[in-house]
Coordinates of C-alpha atoms and ligand atoms in Angstrom, one line a residue:
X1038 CA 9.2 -23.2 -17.0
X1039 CA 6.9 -25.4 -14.7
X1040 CA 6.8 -23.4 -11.3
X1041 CA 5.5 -25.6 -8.3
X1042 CA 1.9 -24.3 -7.1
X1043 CA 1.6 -24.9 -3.4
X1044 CA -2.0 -25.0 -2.3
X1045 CA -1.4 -24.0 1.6
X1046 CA -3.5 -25.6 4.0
X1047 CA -1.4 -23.8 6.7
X1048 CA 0.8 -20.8 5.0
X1049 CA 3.3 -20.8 7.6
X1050 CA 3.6 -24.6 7.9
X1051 CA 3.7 -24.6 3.9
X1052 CA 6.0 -21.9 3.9
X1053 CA 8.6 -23.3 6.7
X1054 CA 8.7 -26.7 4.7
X1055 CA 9.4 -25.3 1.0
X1056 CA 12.3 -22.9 2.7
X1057 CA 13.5 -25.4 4.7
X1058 CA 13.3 -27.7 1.1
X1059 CA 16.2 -25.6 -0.3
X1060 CA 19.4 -24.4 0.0
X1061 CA 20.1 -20.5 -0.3
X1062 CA 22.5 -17.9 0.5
X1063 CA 20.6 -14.8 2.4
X1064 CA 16.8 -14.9 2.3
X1065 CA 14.7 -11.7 1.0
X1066 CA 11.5 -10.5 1.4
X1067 CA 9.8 -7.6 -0.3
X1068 CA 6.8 -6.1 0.5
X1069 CA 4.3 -2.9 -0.3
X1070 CA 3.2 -1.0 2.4
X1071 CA -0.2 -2.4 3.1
X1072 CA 0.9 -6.2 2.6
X1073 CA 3.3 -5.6 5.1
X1074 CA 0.9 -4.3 7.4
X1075 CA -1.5 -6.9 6.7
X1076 CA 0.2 -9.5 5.2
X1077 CA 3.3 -10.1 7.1
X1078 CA 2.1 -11.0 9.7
X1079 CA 0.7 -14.1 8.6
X1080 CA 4.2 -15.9 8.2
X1081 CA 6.0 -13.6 10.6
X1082 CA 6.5 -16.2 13.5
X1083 CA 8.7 -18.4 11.1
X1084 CA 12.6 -18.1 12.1
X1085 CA 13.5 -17.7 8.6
X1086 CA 11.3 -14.9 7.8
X1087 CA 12.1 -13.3 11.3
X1088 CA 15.7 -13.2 10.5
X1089 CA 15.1 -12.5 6.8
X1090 CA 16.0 -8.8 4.8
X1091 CA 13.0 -7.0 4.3
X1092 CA 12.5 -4.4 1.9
X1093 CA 9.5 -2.6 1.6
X1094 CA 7.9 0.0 -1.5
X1095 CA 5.0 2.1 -1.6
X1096 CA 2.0 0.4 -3.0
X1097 CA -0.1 1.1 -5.9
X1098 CA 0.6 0.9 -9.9
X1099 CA 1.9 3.7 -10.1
X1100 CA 5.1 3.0 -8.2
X1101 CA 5.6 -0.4 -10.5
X1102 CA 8.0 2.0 -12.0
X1103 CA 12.2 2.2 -12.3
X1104 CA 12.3 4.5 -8.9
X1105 CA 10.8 1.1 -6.9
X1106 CA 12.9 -1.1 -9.2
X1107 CA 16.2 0.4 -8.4
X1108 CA 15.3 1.0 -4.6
X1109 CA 15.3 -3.2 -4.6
X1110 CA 18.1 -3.4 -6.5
X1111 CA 20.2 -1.5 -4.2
X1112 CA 18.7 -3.2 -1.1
X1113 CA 19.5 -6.3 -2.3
X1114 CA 23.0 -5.1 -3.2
X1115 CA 23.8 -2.8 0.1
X1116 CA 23.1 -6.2 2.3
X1117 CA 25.5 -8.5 0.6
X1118 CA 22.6 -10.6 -2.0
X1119 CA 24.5 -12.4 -4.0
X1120 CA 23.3 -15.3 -7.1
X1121 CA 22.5 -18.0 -4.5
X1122 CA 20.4 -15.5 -2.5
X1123 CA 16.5 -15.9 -2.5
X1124 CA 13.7 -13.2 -2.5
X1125 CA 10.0 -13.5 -1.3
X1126 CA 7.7 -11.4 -2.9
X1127 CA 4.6 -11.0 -1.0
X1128 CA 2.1 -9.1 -2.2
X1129 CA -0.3 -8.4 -5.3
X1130 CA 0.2 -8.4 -9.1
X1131 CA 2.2 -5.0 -8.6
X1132 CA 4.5 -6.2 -6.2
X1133 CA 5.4 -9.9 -7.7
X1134 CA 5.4 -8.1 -11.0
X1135 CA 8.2 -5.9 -9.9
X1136 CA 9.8 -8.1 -7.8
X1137 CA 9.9 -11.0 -10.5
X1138 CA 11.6 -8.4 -12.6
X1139 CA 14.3 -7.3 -9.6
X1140 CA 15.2 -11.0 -9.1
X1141 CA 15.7 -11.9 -12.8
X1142 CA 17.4 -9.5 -13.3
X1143 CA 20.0 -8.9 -10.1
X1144 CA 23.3 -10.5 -10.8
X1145 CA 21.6 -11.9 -14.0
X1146 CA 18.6 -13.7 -12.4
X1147 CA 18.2 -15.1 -8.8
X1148 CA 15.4 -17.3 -7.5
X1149 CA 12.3 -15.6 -6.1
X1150 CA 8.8 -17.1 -4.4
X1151 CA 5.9 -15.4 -4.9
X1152 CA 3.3 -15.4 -2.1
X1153 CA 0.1 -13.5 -4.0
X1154 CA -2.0 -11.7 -1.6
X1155 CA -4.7 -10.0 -3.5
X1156 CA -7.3 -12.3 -6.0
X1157 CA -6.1 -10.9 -8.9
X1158 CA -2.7 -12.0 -8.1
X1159 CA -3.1 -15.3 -7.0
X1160 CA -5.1 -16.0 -10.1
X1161 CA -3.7 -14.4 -12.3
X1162 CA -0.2 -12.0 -12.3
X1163 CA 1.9 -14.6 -9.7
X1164 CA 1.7 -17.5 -12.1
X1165 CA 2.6 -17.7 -15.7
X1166 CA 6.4 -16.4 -15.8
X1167 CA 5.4 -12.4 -17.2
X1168 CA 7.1 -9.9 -15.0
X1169 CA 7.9 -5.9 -15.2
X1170 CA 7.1 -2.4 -14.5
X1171 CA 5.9 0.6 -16.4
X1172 CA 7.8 3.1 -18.1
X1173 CA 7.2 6.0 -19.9
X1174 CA 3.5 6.1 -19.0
X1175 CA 3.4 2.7 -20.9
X1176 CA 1.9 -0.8 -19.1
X1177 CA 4.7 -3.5 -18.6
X1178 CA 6.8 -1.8 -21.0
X1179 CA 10.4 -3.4 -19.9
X1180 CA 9.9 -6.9 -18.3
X1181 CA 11.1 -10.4 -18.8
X1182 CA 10.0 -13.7 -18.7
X1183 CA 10.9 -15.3 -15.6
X1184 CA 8.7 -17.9 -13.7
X1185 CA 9.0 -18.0 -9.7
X1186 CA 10.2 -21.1 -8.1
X1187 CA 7.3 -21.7 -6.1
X1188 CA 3.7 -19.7 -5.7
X1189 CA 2.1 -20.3 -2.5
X1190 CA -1.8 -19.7 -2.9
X1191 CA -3.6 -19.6 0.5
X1192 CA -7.0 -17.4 0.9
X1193 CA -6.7 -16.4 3.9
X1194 CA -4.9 -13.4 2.7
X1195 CA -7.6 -12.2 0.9
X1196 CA -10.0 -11.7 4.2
X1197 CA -8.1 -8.1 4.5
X1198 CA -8.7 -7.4 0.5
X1199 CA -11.7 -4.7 -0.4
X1200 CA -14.3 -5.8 -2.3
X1201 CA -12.8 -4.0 -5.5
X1202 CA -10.3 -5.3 -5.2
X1203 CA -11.6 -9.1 -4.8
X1204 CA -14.1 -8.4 -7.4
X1205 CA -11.4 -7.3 -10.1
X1206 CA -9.6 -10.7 -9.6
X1207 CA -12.8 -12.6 -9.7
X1208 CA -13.6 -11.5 -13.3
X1209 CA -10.3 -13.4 -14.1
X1210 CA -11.6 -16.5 -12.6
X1211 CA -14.9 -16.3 -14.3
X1212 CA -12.5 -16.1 -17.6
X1213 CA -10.9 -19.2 -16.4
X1214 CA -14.0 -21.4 -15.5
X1215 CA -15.4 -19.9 -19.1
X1216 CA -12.1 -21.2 -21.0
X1217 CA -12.2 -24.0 -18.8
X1218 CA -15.6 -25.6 -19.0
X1219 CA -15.7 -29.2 -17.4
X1220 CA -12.0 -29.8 -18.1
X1221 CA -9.8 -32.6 -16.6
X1222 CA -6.8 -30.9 -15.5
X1223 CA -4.3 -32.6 -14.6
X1224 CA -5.6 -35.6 -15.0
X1225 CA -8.4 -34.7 -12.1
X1226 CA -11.7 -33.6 -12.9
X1227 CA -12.7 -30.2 -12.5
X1228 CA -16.5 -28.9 -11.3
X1229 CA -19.2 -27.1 -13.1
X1230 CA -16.3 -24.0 -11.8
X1231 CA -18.5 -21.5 -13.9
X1232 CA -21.5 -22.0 -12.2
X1233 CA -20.6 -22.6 -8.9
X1234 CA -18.6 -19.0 -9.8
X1235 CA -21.9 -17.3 -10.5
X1236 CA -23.3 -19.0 -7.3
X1237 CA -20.5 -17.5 -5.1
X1238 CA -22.0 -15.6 -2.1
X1239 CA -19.6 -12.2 -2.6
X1240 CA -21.1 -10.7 0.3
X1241 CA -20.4 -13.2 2.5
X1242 CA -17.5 -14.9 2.1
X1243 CA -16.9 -18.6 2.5
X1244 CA -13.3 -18.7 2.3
X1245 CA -12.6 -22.4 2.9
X1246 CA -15.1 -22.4 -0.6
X1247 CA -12.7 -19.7 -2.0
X1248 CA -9.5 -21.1 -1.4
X1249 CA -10.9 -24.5 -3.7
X1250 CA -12.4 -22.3 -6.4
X1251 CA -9.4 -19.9 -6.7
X1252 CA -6.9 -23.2 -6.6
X1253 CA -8.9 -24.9 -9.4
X1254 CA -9.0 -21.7 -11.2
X1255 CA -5.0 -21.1 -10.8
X1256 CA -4.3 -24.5 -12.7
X1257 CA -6.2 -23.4 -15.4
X1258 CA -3.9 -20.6 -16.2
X1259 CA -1.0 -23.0 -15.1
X1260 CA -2.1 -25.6 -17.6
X1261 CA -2.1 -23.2 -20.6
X1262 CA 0.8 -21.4 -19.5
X1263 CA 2.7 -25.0 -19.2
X1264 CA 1.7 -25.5 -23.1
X1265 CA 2.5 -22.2 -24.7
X1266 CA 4.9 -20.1 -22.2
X1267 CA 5.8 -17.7 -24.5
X1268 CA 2.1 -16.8 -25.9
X1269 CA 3.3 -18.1 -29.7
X1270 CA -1.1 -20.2 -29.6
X1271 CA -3.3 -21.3 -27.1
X1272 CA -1.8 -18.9 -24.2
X1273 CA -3.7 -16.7 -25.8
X1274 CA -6.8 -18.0 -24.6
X1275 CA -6.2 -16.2 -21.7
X1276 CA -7.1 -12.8 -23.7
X1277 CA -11.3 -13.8 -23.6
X1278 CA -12.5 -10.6 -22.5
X1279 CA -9.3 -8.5 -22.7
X1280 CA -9.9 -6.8 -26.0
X1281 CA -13.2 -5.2 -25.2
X1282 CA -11.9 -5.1 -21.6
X1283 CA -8.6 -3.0 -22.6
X1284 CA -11.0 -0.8 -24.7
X1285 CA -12.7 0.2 -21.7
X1286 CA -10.0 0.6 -19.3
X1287 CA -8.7 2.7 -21.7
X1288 CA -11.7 4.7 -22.0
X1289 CA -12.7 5.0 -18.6
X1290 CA -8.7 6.4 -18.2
X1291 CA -9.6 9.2 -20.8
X1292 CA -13.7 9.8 -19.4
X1293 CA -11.2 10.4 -16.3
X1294 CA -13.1 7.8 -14.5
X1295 CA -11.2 5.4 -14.4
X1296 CA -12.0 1.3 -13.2
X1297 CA -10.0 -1.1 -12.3
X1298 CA -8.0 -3.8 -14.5
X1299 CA -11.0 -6.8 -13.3
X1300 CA -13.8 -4.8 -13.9
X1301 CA -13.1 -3.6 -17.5
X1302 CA -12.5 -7.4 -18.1
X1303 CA -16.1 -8.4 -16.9
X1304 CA -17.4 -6.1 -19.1
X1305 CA -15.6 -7.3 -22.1
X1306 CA -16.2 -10.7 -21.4
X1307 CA -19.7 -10.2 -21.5
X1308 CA -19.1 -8.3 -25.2
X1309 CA -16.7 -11.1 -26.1
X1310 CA -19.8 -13.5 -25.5
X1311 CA -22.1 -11.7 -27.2
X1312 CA -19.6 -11.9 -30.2
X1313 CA -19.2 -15.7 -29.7
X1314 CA -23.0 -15.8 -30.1
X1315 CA -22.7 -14.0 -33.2
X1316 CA -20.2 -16.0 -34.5
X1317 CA -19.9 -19.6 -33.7
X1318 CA -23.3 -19.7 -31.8
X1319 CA -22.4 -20.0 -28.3
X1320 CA -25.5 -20.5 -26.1
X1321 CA -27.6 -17.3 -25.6
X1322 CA -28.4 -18.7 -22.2
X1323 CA -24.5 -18.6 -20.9
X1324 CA -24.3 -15.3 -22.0
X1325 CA -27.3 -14.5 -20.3
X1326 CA -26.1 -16.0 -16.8
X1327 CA -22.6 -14.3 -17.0
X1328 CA -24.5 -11.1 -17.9
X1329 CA -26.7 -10.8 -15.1
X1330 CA -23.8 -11.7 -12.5
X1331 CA -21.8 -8.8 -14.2
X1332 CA -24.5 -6.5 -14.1
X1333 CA -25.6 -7.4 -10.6
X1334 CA -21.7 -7.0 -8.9
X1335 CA -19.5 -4.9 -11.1
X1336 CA -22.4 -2.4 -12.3
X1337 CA -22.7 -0.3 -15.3
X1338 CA -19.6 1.6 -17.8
X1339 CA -21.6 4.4 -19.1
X1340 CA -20.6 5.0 -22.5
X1341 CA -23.0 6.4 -25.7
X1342 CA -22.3 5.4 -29.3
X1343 CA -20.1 8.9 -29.8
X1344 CA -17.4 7.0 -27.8
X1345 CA -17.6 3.7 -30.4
X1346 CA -14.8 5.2 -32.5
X1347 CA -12.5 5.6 -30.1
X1348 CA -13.4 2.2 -28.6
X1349 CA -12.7 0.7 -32.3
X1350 CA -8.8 2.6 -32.5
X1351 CA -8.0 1.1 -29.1
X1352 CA -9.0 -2.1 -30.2
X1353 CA -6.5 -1.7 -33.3
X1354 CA -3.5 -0.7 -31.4
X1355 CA -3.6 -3.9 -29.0
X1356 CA -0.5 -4.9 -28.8
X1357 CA -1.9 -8.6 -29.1
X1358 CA -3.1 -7.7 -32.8
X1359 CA -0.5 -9.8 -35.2
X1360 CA -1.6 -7.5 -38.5
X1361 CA -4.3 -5.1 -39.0
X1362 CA -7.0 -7.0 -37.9
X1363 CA -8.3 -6.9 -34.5
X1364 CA -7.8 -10.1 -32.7
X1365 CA -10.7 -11.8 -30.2
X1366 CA -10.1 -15.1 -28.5
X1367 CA -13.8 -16.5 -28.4
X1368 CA -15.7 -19.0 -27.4
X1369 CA -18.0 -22.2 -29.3
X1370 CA -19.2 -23.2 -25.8
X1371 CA -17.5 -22.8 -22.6
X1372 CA -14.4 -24.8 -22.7
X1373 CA -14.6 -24.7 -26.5
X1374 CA -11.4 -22.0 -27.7
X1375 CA -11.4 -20.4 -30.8
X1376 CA -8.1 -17.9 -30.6
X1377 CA -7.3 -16.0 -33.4
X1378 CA -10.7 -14.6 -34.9
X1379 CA -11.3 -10.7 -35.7
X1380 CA -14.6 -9.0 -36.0
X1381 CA -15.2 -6.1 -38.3
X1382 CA -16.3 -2.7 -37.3
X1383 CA -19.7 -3.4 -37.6
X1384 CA -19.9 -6.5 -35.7
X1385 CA -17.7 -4.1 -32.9
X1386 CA -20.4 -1.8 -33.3
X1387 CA -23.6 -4.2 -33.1
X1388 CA -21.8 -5.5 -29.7
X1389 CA -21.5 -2.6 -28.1
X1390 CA -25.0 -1.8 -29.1
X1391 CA -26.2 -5.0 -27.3
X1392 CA -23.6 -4.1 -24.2
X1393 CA -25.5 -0.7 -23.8
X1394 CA -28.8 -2.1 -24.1
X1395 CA -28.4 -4.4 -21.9
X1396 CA -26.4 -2.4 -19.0
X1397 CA -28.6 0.8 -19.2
Ligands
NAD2793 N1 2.3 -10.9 -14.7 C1 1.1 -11.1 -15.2 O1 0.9 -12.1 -15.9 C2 0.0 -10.2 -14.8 C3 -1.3 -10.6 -15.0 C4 -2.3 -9.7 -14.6 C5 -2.0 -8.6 -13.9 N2 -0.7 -8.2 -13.7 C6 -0.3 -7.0 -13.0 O2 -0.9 -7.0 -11.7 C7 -1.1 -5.7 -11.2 C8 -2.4 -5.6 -10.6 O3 -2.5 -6.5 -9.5 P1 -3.3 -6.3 -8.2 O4 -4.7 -5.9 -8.5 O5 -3.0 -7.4 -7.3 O6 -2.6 -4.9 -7.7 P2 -1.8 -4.5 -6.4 O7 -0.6 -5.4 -6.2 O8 -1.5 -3.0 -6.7 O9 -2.8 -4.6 -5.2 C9 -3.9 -3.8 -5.1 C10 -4.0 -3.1 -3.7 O10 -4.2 -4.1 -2.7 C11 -3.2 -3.9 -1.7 N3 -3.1 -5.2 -1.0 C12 -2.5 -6.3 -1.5 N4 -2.7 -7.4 -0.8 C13 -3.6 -7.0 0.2 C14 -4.2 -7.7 1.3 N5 -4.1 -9.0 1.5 N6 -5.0 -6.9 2.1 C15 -5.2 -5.6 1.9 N7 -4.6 -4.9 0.9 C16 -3.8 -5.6 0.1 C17 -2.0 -3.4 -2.4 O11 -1.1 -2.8 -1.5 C18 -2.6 -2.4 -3.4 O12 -2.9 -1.2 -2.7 C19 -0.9 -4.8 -12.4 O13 0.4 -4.2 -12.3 C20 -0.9 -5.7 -13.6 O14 -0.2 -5.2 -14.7 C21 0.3 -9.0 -14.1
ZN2794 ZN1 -6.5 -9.4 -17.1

């Protein structure tokens, strides 16, 4: 299951050394139509992606779908792939979702490397083995388990990104440093990562400063992935935030306004504090700090207590929930996991009734 996690200094040195590392039979590369624009041509002047088989779908979620699967199939089949054969994906979440999914399941399963290109990406969908598509109008409904052989992670993708779309991956690193805390990972020590995260200049940039935060925050997910690949304990850890957060994405779908994947998550993270102060007295003054960062750079999700009902049923059909109680990974103190707690309606409702104070 352990996937290599390159930390470029130089993507197209990085790149040239892994491919020239291994030994493969035809070399792929699939991209969406924006990372090909902006992305390719980062590692374009490497012979082996210049005489590489590109394939390229249309971007956006909705075309993670069977129509995008099977159009990589076939192009992988029409120019001679066969099981030593070796497919780049290069792009975000959507595209090394889909493109994990093609490769394991061509010919039963060739190798793939992902190159993430957005935040959320790099951070989070590239690493950690979980790829697929949608189907039937249902989120990652086929998929398989199938970790890449390598994930490159280099920054300098990112400069390209909007700030949306930066800002939905960085609520996935604040989730990390929060799970995190002051960690050794790997044996090396991490920083303060959370507050150094809330310090983070979004407006302007520091990419260099980026490229060490997002790598840090990476082998976070890496480390719990390593220890529980098939999410049987602690890889659910990485849910903090996500049962508020899939709440709201699901309401914001139905309000017909909807927000992105990142965004829903900052706002449940701050609920999912809230609810860790409630219940195992995490610090008041954490929860204050992440609150204001949300508040200040992903806004406000306008809701009024009318919409709590709903919010409540969404929260039972997560398909995390193991029996009929609602399932919250929360927090003792940052770095301190508690997986596996629930929280009655009431406690739901006295959340969301600290969430709307606070954000209106
Ligand atoms: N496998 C997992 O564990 C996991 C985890 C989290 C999310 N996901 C999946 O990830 C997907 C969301 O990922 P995402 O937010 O990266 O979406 P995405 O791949 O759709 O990328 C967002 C947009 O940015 C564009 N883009 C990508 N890189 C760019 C760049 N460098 N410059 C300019 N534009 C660029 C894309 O073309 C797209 O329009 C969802 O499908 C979600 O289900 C998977
Ligand atoms: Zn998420």
């Amino acid at each position: 299951m352990k996937q290599q996690i390159i930390r470029c200094s130089h993507i197209e040195k990085d790149l040239a050394g892994l491919l020239r590392g291994l030994s493969y039979d035809g070399l792929f590369l699939l991209t969406d139509e924006n990372t090909h624009q902006h992305c390719l041509p980062l590692i374009q002047s490497i012979p082996e992606i210049q005489s590489a088989k590109i394939i390229s779908i249309p971007a956006g979620d909705e075309n993670k779908n069977v129509e995008s699967l099977s159009k990589v199939w076939k192009f992988l089949s029409e120019n001679g792939a066969n099981r030593k054969s070796l497919l780049i994906n290069l792009g975000g979440g959507m595209l090394t979702d889909l493109g994990g999914f093609a490769a394991a399941t061509f010919k039963r399963g060739i190798r793939f490397i992902n190159i993430p290109t957005t935040l959320l990406g790099a951070v989070d969908a590239a690493v950690g083995g979980k790829t697929g598509i949608n189907f039937t109008g249902l989120k990652n409904e086929i998929g398989a388990f199938a970790p890449a052989l390598a994930v490159l992670i280099d920054s300098n993708f990112l400069q390209t990104l909007d700030l949306t779309n930066l800002l939905s991956g960085y609520a996935e690193m604040l989730k990390h440093a929060l799970l995190c805390g002051r960690d050794a990972i790997n044996g090396v020590s991490t920083r303060d990562s959370l507050n150094e995260l809330l310090r983070f200049d979004l407006e302007r940039i520091d990419y260099r400063k980026l490229n060490d935060l997002l790598f840090e925050s990476v082998l976070v997910k890496e480390r719990i992935v390593t220890e529980d690949p098939t999410e049987q304990g602690i890889r659910k850890a990485l849910n903090l935030g996500h049962t508020f957060g899939h709440a709201f994405e699901s309401l914001s779908y139905e309000l017909k306004r909807p927000v992105p994947h990142g965004y829903a998550v900052a706002w449940g993270l701050v609920c999912e504090l809230f609810l860790s102060v409630v219940k195992f007295g995490f610090t008041i003054d954490e929860l204050r700090k992440v609150s204001q960062f949300v508040k200040e750079n992903y806004g406000v999700f306008a809701f009024d207590c009318t919409h709590y009902q709903r919010i409540y049923e969404w929260m039972q059909h997560d398909k995390k929930n193991e029996s009929a109680s609602i399932n919250f990974t929360l927090l003792k103190a940052v770095g301190e996991i508690e997986i596996n707690q629930t929280a009655n309606q009431e406690e739901i409702d006295e959340t969301l009734d600290f969430y709307r104070e606070y954000f209106t």
